[in-house]
Short mmCIF file of C-alpha atoms in Angstrom, two decimals:
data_model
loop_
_atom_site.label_atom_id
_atom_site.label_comp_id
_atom_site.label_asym_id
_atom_site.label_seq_id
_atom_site.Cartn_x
_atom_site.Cartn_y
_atom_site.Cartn_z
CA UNK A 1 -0.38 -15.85 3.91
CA UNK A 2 -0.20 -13.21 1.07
CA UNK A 3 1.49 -10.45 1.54
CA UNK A 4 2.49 -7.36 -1.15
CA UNK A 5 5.89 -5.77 -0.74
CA UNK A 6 6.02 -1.89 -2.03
CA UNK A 7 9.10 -0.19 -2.24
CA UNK A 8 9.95 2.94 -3.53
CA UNK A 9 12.17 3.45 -6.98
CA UNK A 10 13.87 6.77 -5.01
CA UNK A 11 15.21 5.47 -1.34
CA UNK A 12 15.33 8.97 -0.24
CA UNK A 13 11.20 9.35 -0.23
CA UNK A 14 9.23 9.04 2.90
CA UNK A 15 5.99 7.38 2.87
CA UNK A 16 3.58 8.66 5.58
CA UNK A 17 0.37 6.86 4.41
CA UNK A 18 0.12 3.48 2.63
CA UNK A 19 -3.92 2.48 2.39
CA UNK A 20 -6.39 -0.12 0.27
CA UNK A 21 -9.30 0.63 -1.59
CA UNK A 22 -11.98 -1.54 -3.62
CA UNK A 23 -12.43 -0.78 -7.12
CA UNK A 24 -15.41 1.57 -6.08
CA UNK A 25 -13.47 4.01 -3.95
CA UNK A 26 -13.90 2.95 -0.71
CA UNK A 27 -11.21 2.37 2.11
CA UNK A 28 -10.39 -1.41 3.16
CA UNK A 29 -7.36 -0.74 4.95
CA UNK A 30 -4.84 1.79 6.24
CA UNK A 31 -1.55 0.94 6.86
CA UNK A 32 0.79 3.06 9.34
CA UNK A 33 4.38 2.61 7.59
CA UNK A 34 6.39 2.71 10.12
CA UNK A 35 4.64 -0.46 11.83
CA UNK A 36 4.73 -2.21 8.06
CA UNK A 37 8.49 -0.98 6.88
CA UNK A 38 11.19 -3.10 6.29
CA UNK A 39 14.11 -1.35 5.49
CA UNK A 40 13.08 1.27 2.37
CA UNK A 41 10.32 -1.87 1.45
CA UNK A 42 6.84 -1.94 3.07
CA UNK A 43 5.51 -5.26 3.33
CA UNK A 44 1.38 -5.60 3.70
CA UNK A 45 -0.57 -8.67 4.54
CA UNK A 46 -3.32 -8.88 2.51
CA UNK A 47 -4.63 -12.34 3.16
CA UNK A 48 -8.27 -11.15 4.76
CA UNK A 49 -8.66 -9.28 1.03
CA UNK A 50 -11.64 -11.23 -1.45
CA UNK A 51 -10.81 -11.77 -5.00
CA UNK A 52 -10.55 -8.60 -7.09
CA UNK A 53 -9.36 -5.75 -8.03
CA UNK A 54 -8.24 -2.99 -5.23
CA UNK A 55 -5.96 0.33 -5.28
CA UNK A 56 -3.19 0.99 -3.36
CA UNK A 57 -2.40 4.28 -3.00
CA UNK A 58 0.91 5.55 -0.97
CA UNK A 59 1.24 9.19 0.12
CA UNK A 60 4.77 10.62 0.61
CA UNK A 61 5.87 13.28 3.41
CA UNK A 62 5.37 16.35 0.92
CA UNK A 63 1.82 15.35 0.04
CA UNK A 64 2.79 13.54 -3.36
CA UNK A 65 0.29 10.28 -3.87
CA UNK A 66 1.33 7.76 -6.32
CA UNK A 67 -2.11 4.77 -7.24
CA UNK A 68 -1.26 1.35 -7.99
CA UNK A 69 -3.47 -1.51 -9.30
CA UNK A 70 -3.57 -4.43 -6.76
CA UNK A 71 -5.30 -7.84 -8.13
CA UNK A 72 -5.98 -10.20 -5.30
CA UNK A 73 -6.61 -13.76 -6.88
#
């Protein structure tokens, strides 16, 4: 299975939304974190994802949303 493990650089932020989208905007998948949290790492199972290119995006407790480039081979 593959899987992608996020984890914050500062240990004390909370994330409250962790979700997928395709290259043209639209939602694939929403993750709760507390279901997909390991520790301060967040582990997501991405194995049902095609080929491409997706965003992550991860939403903190204050509102703060950080984007990251996903590339699912």
């Amino acid at each position: 299975s593959s899987i992608v493990n996020l984890q914050p650089t500062d240990e004390s932020v909370e994330i409250a939304e962790i979700a997928i989208f395709d290259i043209r905007g639209r939602l694939i998948q929403k993750y709760e974190p507390s279901i997909v949290a390991n520790g301060n790492r967040y582990t997501l199972k991405v194995d049902d994802l095609a080929a491409g290119v997706y965003l992550v995006t991860t939403t903190t407790e204050s509102g703060a949303t950080q984007m990251h480039r996903l590339i699912v081979e």
